[in-house]
């Protein structure tokens, strides 16, 4: 075995490379299955077929991989801001000269060739974030630093939202994980998790039920913290009185003043009174619980408001479909329904390569792109699904491990960026095909058909692998 | 590692693993535990293509085709695939109404965007030929072949019945039927529907999301081949039927001819009639409405539904009942005393044979009086009840006052009054012979339908028994016809008495003073009896005549009615004569009689 300190080949992380190659190959097989009977010609070199196009994309991606490994890793650190800036420039240009595909202006056409610039903004942002966070004496809790880091993420989000490509814009939220690793308070993650939980609960549980239940949970936690029944009783009494008053008041005030709304107002007033009492006594844990409870209620009402007043009908439908509140298998829920049928009908061992009826007969729209996982689920069954889950979680955890072994902060932050982006795509894409996440159109890395995403993910991954080969160098 | 937040890698790695495990559990549930997706996938990709069988053909007793099938075409639409098209041109090619077409397109869209429905039905082969050339201009439209009924001769519409689309009731009561299927709605088409319809074949095809066929499912091993409907051979004599319809043309009336030895119905004519070809295909609905509104009521089958008083024909029954009860014998004689009941001028009847020959009303008044008032009770009310009871039992045994369990739906029962009937009508013990004597000459409460009278002729021809009159002679693939048509039904009358009646009926046709001499047929001994049905309200009498021939080993029993045409001995007897000659001899030699009948037109 060659010494990794002296041999470049030995320094390369071959486990990641093998996982990458396996995914690309398996991905291509599934694209072949999903698109093989679109035409009559069978040659994989015929450039009119999706599977043959993907074949060329893969060859190009391999070239990109080799080239990236050949380039000095310092280039990325050095040019991270110019690359980030260049990409941000291309985005508005795309909006101006791009053509509309599926309602989004996210594509540039050069002849018959199309490119989706937003795919490349992801790695550029990861580079820029890594650059900022690796500055000497960078402290994440300084407001100025937080603003800079936040701006790095918000600018591409806004530009991509302008392209009406909501799915890709959402990807940038995942950098919260990177910030968390670099010292951002756990509260941010906690709040984010709580927000997701409350969002789902708001949709599923009627407000007059959800609010008291939430309040009771808050009281239980208070009791657990304090072991003091005084607070518990007082709180219960107050909540009961509040709720009773709200019901009574809504009786007399009429339809517009619903119980929930009055409860909301009453809880805000109550919160202020209690806050004054608590602050005097300086019971910090209690304060936290109260803040949480209060925040939860305000969040719930915001979600309710945003959902009904701001979201458009089709967006509401998608969310309702996911949560099982609406059944419309031929309308908004068509994709999801057919996708679940494809995956669910695969069974334990699958229907076999090229044997999936859902796949062959095109029941799932976008099956070679965003819904490629359906092909895996249908033709390779639970075993194939398990393989994909293992490959992705294996790759992501391997990348985290690689990131952790970097001496340079830049490399580590970038590594986390790569892992987080892959994780977000993995979680949202597969979650969407099996109906636990709303339908958000983002590709499954290395699997979905398309040159832009394959090249962008390959470039992103191999920059990190190249950075990883420089791990023994002295940090400058 | 000196990095202070290094432990956070476990939190992030943990989140990744939690998501992966969550996905794994969810996938295990939908892929391994929940089997419903398997079913949905099958439903998605398997199209049941129904192949309609040919409906069974219908033949006459000699194997002549009466009903066959002709190919017609339905235009199917798959809304999802339909692109903007030239509606006007399509409607012009198929000659359908634009508004009507738009309506059915709308309906098809509402039914399902992903399933085919028929938007234009029963298109002729010529129109299909011109449509086929242009079908490429109408994506989403396809042609499905079906068959429809065709009648080489426009005869026997009431017997054959018609076929139409199933209604919701049919679909609910029999799982075999699906919307758009055809079903026999009346006549033999209705009665023998389970045999005639055959069995639909089902092919399972693999289809893609656009319902485009992608090949057979599992090489067709689950497919069923359509089973053609069974051939139905009827007892009808198409030539006789056609001739009868010709004779009754432009008259209101009916003819029923039965082969006494088997109960097979040789001809059943109801006039006015209609061309059965009119109730086929796209024109059916319009024509049906027209026929429904026709004041002559051509849809009405007089032969099985027209309730007439039997008139003098009933005298034969009265005589038989009286003989069987022993209240008269064959030598019983009555002076023609017109003081109680009217009569025409004829010599006094000596013996029963002459009573029948002259159709003497006072004679049968007395016969019926002897039946009803048997002197078994001192109260004439009680005595009448006893008499009527025994009379009823015997008359009922002739198949009267009941629905003959034939194989033609909708036969009416007619009426034979019993004690309960008069008790209800007049009150118990408030009626007696004097109240009901009109029945003696078939003009009272007794009502019969023509098929019952034809059956009566068959009973006399058979000297005391009958087979339930029926149309089925053979069903393809089935060894025998139903049991009920193969077992003789015996009347309550001793066979020996029938000879007397036959003699009398021979006299009606051949002896001087007989009322039915027009029924004679060259070379054949015809036994007959006139029946002149009086109508209230000053309308002309119905002419009725019942006959069988030849007297020994009879081969045909027949009844003919011509409404409002006068005495039974005139038109009805002449028609019976022509029908018997046609059936027994095959040719008509009595051209003068034929001319008279054909020239007589009521409308």
GROMACS .gro file of C-alpha atoms in nm, chain A residues 37 177 179-186 189 330 334 337-338 340-341 343-348 351 357-358 360-363 373 377-378 381-383 385-386 389 393 396-397 400 404-406 412 416 423 426-428 430-431 434-436, chain B residues 1-17 19-32 34-46 80 112-114 206-212 214-215:
model
  114
   37UNK     CA    1  -3.953   0.266  -2.502
  177UNK     CA    2  -2.677   2.257   0.938
  179UNK     CA    3  -2.373   2.696   1.050
  180UNK     CA    4  -2.481   2.476   1.337
  181UNK     CA    5  -2.169   2.265   1.302
  182UNK     CA    6  -1.964   2.583   1.307
  183UNK     CA    7  -2.112   2.696   1.636
  184UNK     CA    8  -2.455   2.841   1.572
  185UNK     CA    9  -2.675   2.790   1.878
  186UNK     CA   10  -2.869   2.463   1.898
  189UNK     CA   11  -3.204   2.382   1.503
  330UNK     CA   12  -5.640   1.270  -1.076
  334UNK     CA   13  -5.183   1.258  -0.941
  337UNK     CA   14  -5.055   0.886  -0.611
  338UNK     CA   15  -4.895   0.728  -0.917
  340UNK     CA   16  -4.673   0.571  -0.446
  341UNK     CA   17  -4.843   0.308  -0.662
  343UNK     CA   18  -4.306   0.220  -0.543
  344UNK     CA   19  -4.567   0.031  -0.341
  345UNK     CA   20  -4.632  -0.223  -0.615
  346UNK     CA   21  -4.263  -0.315  -0.622
  347UNK     CA   22  -4.301  -0.541  -0.321
  348UNK     CA   23  -4.002  -0.689  -0.147
  351UNK     CA   24  -4.084  -0.650  -1.050
  357UNK     CA   25  -4.564  -0.154  -1.560
  358UNK     CA   26  -4.590   0.188  -1.395
  360UNK     CA   27  -4.279   0.131  -1.876
  361UNK     CA   28  -4.619   0.277  -1.937
  362UNK     CA   29  -4.537   0.624  -1.806
  363UNK     CA   30  -4.792   0.650  -1.531
  373UNK     CA   31  -3.685   0.680  -0.733
  377UNK     CA   32  -3.896   0.118  -0.597
  378UNK     CA   33  -4.101  -0.058  -0.862
  381UNK     CA   34  -3.845  -0.342  -0.470
  382UNK     CA   35  -3.772  -0.287  -0.105
  383UNK     CA   36  -3.422  -0.434  -0.152
  385UNK     CA   37  -3.488   0.105  -0.206
  386UNK     CA   38  -3.281  -0.009   0.089
  389UNK     CA   39  -3.105   0.461   0.128
  393UNK     CA   40  -2.678   0.785   0.405
  396UNK     CA   41  -2.336   1.163   0.349
  397UNK     CA   42  -2.193   1.018   0.669
  400UNK     CA   43  -1.917   1.423   0.735
  404UNK     CA   44  -1.418   1.627   1.028
  405UNK     CA   45  -1.070   1.509   0.942
  406UNK     CA   46  -0.981   1.832   0.761
  412UNK     CA   47  -1.435   2.131   0.663
  416UNK     CA   48  -2.029   1.997   0.543
  423UNK     CA   49  -2.878   1.532   0.240
  426UNK     CA   50  -3.197   1.301  -0.072
  427UNK     CA   51  -3.449   1.374   0.205
  428UNK     CA   52  -3.680   1.595   0.002
  430UNK     CA   53  -3.730   1.048  -0.173
  431UNK     CA   54  -3.962   1.189   0.092
  434UNK     CA   55  -4.319   0.820  -0.086
  435UNK     CA   56  -4.556   1.091   0.027
  436UNK     CA   57  -4.409   1.229   0.346
  477UNK     CA   58  -0.926   1.760   1.752
  478UNK     CA   59  -0.923   2.093   1.912
  479UNK     CA   60  -1.235   2.204   1.730
  480UNK     CA   61  -1.489   2.292   2.002
  481UNK     CA   62  -1.802   2.187   1.812
  482UNK     CA   63  -1.669   1.857   1.684
  483UNK     CA   64  -1.931   1.662   1.877
  484UNK     CA   65  -2.200   1.820   1.669
  485UNK     CA   66  -2.110   1.581   1.389
  486UNK     CA   67  -2.308   1.322   1.585
  487UNK     CA   68  -2.617   1.541   1.586
  488UNK     CA   69  -2.592   1.601   1.211
  489UNK     CA   70  -2.507   1.238   1.136
  490UNK     CA   71  -2.794   1.142   1.366
  491UNK     CA   72  -3.039   1.354   1.170
  492UNK     CA   73  -2.924   1.183   0.848
  493UNK     CA   74  -2.968   0.839   1.001
  495UNK     CA   75  -3.432   1.038   0.809
  496UNK     CA   76  -3.290   0.724   0.643
  497UNK     CA   77  -3.454   0.496   0.903
  498UNK     CA   78  -3.783   0.686   0.872
  499UNK     CA   79  -3.774   0.635   0.496
  500UNK     CA   80  -3.688   0.271   0.541
  501UNK     CA   81  -3.988   0.212   0.770
  502UNK     CA   82  -4.218   0.399   0.533
  503UNK     CA   83  -4.087   0.206   0.234
  504UNK     CA   84  -4.124  -0.122   0.419
  505UNK     CA   85  -4.483  -0.030   0.492
  506UNK     CA   86  -4.585   0.070   0.141
  507UNK     CA   87  -4.381  -0.194  -0.040
  508UNK     CA   88  -4.406  -0.499   0.181
  510UNK     CA   89  -4.960  -0.261   0.226
  511UNK     CA   90  -5.073  -0.470  -0.071
  512UNK     CA   91  -5.321  -0.215  -0.206
  513UNK     CA   92  -5.061  -0.049  -0.426
  514UNK     CA   93  -5.012  -0.376  -0.609
  515UNK     CA   94  -5.380  -0.375  -0.693
  516UNK     CA   95  -5.378  -0.011  -0.802
  517UNK     CA   96  -5.083  -0.080  -1.026
  518UNK     CA   97  -5.271  -0.365  -1.190
  519UNK     CA   98  -5.581  -0.154  -1.235
  520UNK     CA   99  -5.369   0.117  -1.385
  521UNK     CA  100  -5.200  -0.088  -1.646
  522UNK     CA  101  -5.456  -0.351  -1.731
  556UNK     CA  102  -5.756   1.260  -2.230
  588UNK     CA  103  -6.379   0.972  -1.702
  589UNK     CA  104  -6.088   1.142  -1.869
  590UNK     CA  105  -5.893   0.819  -1.874
  682UNK     CA  106  -5.148  -0.372  -2.095
  683UNK     CA  107  -5.192   0.000  -2.143
  684UNK     CA  108  -4.976   0.301  -2.077
  685UNK     CA  109  -5.085   0.619  -1.911
  686UNK     CA  110  -5.258   0.733  -2.229
  687UNK     CA  111  -5.452   0.407  -2.246
  688UNK     CA  112  -5.256   0.314  -2.555
  690UNK     CA  113  -4.900  -0.207  -2.519
  691UNK     CA  114  -4.974  -0.573  -2.576
   0.00000   0.00000   0.00000
